[in-house]
Coordinates of C-alpha atoms in Angstrom, one line a residue:
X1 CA -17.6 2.9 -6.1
X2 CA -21.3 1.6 -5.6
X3 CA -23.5 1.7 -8.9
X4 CA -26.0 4.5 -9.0
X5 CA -29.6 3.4 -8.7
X6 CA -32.8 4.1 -6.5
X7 CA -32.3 3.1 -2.7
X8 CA -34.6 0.5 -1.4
X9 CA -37.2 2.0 0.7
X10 CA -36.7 -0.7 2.9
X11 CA -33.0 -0.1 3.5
X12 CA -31.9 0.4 7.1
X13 CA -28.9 3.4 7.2
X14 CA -27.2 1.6 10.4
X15 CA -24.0 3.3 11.5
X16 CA -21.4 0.4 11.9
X17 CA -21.8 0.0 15.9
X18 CA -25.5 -0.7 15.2
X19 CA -25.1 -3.3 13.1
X20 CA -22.3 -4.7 15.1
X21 CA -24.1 -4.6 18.0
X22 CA -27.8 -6.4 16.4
X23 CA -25.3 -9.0 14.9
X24 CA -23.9 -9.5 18.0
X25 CA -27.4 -10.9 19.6
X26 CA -27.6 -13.5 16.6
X27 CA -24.4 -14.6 17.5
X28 CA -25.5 -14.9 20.8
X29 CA -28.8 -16.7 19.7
X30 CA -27.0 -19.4 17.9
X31 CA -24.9 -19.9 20.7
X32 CA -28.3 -20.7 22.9
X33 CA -30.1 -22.9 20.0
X34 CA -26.2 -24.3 19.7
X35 CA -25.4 -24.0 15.9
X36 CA -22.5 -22.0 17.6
X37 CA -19.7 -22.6 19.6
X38 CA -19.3 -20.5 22.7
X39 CA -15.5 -20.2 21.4
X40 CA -16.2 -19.7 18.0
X41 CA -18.6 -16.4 18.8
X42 CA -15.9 -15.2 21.1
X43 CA -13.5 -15.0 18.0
X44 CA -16.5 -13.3 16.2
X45 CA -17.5 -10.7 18.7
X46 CA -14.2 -10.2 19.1
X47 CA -13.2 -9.4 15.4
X48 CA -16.7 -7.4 14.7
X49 CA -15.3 -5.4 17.9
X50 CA -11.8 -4.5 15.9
X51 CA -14.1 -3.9 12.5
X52 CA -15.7 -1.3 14.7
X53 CA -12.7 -0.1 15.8
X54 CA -10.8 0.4 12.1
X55 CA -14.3 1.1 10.4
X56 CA -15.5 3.8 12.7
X57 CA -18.3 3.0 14.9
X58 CA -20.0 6.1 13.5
X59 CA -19.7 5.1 9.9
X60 CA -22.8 4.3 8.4
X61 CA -22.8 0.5 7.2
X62 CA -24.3 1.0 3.6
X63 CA -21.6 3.7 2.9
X64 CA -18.7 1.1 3.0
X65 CA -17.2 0.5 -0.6
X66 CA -15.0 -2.3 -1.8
X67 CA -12.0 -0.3 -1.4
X68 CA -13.1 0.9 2.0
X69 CA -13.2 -3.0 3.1
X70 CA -9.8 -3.6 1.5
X71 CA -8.3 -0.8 3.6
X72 CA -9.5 -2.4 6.7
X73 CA -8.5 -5.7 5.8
X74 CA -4.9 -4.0 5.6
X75 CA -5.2 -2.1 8.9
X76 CA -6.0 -5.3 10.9
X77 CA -3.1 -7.4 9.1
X78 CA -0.6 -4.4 10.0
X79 CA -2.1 -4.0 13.3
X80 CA 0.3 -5.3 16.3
X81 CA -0.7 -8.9 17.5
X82 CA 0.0 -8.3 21.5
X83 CA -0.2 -12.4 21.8
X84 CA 3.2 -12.4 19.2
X85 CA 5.1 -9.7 20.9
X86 CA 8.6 -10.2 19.8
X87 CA 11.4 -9.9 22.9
X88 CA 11.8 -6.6 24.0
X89 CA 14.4 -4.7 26.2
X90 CA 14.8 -1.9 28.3
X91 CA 12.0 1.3 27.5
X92 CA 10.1 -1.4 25.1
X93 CA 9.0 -3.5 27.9
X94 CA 5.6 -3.4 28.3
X95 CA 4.3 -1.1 25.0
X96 CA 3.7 -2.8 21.7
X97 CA 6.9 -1.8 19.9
X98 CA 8.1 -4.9 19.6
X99 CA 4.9 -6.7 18.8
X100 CA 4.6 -8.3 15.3
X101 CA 1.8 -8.2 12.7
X102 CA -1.0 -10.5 13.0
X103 CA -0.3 -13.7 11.4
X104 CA -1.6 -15.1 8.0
X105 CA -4.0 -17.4 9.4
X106 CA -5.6 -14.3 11.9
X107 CA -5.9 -12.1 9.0
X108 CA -7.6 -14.7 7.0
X109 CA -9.8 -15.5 9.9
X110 CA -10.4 -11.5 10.4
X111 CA -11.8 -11.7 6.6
X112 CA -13.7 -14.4 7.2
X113 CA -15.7 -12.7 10.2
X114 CA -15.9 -9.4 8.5
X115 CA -17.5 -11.4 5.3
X116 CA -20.0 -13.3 7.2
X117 CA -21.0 -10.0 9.2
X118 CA -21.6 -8.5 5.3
X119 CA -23.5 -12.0 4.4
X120 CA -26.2 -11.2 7.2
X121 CA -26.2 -7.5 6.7
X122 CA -27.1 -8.1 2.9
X123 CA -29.8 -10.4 3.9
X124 CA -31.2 -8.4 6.8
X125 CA -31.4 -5.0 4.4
X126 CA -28.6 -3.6 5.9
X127 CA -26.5 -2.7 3.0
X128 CA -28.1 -2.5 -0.4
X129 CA -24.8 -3.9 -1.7
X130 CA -22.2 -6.3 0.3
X131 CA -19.4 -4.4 -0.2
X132 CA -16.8 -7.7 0.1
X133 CA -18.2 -8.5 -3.6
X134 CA -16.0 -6.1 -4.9
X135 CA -13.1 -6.1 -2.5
X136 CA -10.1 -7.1 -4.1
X137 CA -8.2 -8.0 -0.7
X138 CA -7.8 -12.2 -0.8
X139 CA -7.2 -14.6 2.5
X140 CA -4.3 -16.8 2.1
X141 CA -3.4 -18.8 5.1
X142 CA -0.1 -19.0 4.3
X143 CA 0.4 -15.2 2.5
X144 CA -2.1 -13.3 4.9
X145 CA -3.9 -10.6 3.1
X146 CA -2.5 -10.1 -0.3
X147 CA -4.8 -7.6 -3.0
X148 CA -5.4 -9.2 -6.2
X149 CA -4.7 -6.2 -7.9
X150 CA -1.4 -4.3 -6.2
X151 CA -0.4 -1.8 -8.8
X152 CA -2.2 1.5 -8.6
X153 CA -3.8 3.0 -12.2
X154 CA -2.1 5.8 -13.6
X155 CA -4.6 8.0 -12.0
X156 CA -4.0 6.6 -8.6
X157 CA -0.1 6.9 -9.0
X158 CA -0.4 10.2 -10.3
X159 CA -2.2 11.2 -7.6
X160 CA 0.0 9.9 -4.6
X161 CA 3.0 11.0 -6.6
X162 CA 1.4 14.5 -6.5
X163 CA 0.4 14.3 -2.7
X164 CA 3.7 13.6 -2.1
X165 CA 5.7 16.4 -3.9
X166 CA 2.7 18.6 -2.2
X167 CA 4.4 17.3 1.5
X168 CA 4.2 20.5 4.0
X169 CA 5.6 20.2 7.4
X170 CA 3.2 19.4 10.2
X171 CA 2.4 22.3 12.7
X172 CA 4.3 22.3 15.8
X173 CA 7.2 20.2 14.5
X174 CA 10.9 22.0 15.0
X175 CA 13.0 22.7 12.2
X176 CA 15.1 19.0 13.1
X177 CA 12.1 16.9 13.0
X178 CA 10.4 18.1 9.6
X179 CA 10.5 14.8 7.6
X180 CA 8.6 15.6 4.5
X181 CA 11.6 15.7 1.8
X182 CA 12.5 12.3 3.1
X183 CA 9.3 11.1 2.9
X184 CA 8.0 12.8 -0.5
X185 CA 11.7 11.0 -1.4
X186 CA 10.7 7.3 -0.4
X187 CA 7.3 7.8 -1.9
X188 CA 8.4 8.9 -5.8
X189 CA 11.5 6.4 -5.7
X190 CA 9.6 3.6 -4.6
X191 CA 6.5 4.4 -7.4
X192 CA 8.8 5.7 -10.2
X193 CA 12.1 2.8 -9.6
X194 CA 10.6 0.4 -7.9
X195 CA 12.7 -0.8 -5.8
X196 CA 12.4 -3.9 -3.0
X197 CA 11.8 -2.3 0.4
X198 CA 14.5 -4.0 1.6
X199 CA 16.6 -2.6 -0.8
X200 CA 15.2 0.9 -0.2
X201 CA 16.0 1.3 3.4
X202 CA 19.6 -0.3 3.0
X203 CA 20.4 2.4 0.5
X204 CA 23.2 4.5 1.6
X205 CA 24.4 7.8 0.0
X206 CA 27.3 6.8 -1.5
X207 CA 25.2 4.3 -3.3
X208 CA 24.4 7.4 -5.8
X209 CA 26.7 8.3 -8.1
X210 CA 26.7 11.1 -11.6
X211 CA 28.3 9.6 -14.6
X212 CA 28.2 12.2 -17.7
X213 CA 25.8 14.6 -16.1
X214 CA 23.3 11.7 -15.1
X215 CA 22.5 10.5 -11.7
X216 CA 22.5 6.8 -10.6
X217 CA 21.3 4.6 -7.8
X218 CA 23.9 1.8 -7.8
X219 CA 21.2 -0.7 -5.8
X220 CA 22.5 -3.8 -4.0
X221 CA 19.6 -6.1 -4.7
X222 CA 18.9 -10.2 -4.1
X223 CA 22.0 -12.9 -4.0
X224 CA 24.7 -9.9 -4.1
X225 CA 23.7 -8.9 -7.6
X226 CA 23.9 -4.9 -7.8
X227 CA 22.6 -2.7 -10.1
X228 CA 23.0 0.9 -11.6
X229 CA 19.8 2.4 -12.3
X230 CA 19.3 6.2 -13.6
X231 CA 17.4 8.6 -12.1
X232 CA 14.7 10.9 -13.9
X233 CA 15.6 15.0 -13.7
X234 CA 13.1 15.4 -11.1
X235 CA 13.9 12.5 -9.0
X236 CA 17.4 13.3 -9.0
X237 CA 16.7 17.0 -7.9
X238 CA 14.5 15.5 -5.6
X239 CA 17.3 13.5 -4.1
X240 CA 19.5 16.7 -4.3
X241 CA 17.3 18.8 -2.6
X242 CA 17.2 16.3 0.8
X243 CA 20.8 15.0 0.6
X244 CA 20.9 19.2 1.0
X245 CA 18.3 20.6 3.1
X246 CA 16.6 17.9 4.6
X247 CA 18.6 14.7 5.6
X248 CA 20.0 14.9 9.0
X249 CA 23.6 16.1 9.5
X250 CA 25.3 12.8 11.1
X251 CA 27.8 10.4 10.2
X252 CA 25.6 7.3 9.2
X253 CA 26.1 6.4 5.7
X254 CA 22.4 5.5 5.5
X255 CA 20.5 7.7 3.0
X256 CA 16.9 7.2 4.6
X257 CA 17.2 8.8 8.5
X258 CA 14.4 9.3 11.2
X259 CA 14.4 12.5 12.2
X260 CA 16.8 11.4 15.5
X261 CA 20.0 10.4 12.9
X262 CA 18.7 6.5 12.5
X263 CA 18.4 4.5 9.7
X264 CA 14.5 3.6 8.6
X265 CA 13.4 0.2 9.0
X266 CA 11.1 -1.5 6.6
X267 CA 7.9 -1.1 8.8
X268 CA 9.0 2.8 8.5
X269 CA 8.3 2.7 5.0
X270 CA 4.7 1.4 5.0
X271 CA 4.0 4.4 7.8
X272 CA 5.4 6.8 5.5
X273 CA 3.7 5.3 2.2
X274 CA -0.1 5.6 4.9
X275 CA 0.7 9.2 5.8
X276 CA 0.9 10.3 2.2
X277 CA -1.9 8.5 1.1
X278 CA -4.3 9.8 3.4
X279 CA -3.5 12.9 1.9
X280 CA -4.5 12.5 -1.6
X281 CA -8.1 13.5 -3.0
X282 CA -10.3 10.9 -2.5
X283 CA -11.7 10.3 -5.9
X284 CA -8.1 8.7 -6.9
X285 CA -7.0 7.2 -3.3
X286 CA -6.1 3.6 -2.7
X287 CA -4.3 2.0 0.3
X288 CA -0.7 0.1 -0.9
X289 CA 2.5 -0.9 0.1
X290 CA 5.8 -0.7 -1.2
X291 CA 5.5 -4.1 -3.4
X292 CA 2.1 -2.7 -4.6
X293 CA 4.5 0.7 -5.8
X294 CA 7.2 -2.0 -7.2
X295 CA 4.0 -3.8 -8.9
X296 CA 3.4 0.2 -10.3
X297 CA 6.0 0.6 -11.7
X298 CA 6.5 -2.6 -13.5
X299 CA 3.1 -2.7 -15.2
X300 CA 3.3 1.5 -16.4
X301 CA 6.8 1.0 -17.9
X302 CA 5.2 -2.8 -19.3
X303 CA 2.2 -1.2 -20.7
X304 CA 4.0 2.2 -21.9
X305 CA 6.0 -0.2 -24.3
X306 CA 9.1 0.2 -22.7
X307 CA 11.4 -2.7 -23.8
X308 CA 11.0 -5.8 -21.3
X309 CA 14.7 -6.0 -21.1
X310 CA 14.9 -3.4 -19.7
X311 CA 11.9 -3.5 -17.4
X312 CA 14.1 -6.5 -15.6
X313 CA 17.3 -4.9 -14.9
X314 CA 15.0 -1.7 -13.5
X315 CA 13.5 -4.1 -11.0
X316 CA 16.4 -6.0 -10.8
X317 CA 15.3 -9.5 -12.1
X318 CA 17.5 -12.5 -13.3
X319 CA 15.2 -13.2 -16.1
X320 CA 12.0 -11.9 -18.4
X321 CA 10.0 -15.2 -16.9
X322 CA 9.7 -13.6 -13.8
X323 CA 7.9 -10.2 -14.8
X324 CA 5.0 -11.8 -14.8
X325 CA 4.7 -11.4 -11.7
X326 CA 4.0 -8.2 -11.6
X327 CA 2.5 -7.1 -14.5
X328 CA -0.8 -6.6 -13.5
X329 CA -3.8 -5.7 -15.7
X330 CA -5.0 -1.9 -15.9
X331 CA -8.6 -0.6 -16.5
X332 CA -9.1 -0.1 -20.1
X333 CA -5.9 -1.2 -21.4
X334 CA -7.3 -3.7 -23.9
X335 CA -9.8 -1.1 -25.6
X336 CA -6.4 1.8 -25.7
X337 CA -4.5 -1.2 -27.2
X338 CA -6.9 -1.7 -30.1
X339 CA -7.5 1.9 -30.7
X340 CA -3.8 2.7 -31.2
X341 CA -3.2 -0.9 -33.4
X342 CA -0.3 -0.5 -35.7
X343 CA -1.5 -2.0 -38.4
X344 CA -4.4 0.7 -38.2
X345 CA -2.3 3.9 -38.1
X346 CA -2.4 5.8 -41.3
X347 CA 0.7 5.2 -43.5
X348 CA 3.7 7.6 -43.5
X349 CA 4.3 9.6 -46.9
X350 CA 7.6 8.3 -48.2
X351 CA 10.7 10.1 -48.2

């Protein structure tokens, strides 16, 4: 969110084809006066073009937040590279099913563009504030487009978690291709277990067993290493309730189906984790993947005090070292921390 404060009377409200197109002519210029390569404003006019594109050419530039950039950032590194198009056969001939994302060292370059169209729009009193300041979306050449910050604030989680047990099917859609159970399913086990999305879509319904009126997901995680991990009441009814009503009837063990009987692949998962997200309110929305939800769950069980130990054979880890990694630091935590110090909590009566 931009900072309150007085808008500059000189402020220009360009929509983002405006400024994309009065950038474009200064790209143009250096070209002439040759501070610019002929094929390095090709790669720029060509990536202001896809900004355009995943922005919305009718978006007015000043509008854009931080978390608006970091969305687009993550479009353009999911979005299909038709140069990388993995081999295809038979009906995929020709489309862009097989294509692969765009490599590490396009998305940095992407970011990289996008940035030094911000740079000029600052200067040129485009934008009051250059929005890439506080985007939290980094360029690694060799990582692509990683967020500093993956897991989502309590508020945020809450909020997809809610948009996703709020799942109604979509108009026009028969009876057999309704896929919201399955996908409200993927959504809360992947922000409430955290699983690896690899180990997500290889789940198969055996793979969840009761013991003593409890329901387990015995998960087959890295190096052969499996664990049991139990379910909360509401997840497990939620697994009930589409192992009943809304899983396809076939013979494939997998538990995660499309709606014609086949097992989800990763990519799957990320389009599912998108379609909920677009539908929660606005004021707690964030674009993540499924390692952002495993980052989620790891730093809310972390901060709620649950015992580390236990945080690692959740997530399946082979040791404490490695939950680091994915504790990440929440807004406030330090000042609820200090407020709630032990030492400072008034003294039981004894007994």
């Amino acid at each position: 969110m931009k900072g309150v404060g007085v808008r500059p009377a000189e402020l220009k409200r360009l929509t983002v084809a405006e400024a994309a197109d009065r950038y474009g002519e200064l790209v143009r210029a250096k070209v002439v006066t040759g501070a610019l390569s002929p094929a390095t404003a090709e790669v720029y006019a060509r990536d202001v073009a896809t900004f355009v594109a995943l922005a919305g050419p009718d978006t007015v530039l000043d509008d854009l937040t931080g978390e608006d950039v970091d969305a687009i950032l993550l479009a353009f590194a999911r979005k299909p590279d038709g140069r990388r198009a993995a081999p295809q056969t038979g009906t995929q001939a020709g489309s862009q099913v097989g294509a692969q994302a765009q490599s590490a060292a396009s998305q940095a370059r992407f970011r990289r563009s996008v940035s030094a169209l911000f740079k000029h729009a600052t200067l040129a009193g485009w934008v009051q504030l250059n929005p890439m300041a506080l985007a939290t979306v980094t360029a690694r050449e060799r990582g692509g487009l990683r967020a500093e910050r993956r897991a989502l604030t309590r508020e945020q989680a809450r909020g997809l978690l809610e948009a996703a047990r709020a799942l109604e099917p979509e108009p026009g859609r028969r009876r057999d291709q309704r896929t919201e159970m399955r996908d409200a399913l993927i959504v809360v086990l992947l922000t409430v277990v955290g699983p690896r999305v690899s180990e997500l879509v290889r789940a198969n319904v055996e793979d969840f067993y009761v013991n003593d009126g409890v329901r387990y997901w015995r998960i087959f995680g890295k190096g052969g290493r499996t664990r049991d991990v139990p379910l909360p009441q509401d997840v497990a009814a939620m697994l009930d309730a589409y192992l009943a009503r809304g899983r396809p009837r076939t013979r494939e063990k997998a538990l995660l189906l499309s709606w014609r009987g086949r097992r989800l692949a990763r990519g799957d998962v990320q389009a599912v984790i998108d379609r909920v997200v677009r539908r929660v309110d606005p004021a707690r929305r964030r674009s993540v993947t499924p390692h952002g939800l495993r980052h989620t769950t790891a730093t809310h069980l972390l901060a709620d005090a649950v015992d580390m130990d236990a945080v690692r054979r959740v997530l399946g880890h082979g040791d404490l070292s490695t939950l680091g990694r994915y504790r990440d630091e929440l807004p406030g935590e330090l000042e609820v921390a200090m407020r709630s110090h032990p030492l400072l909590r008034p003294a039981r009566p004894a007994e």
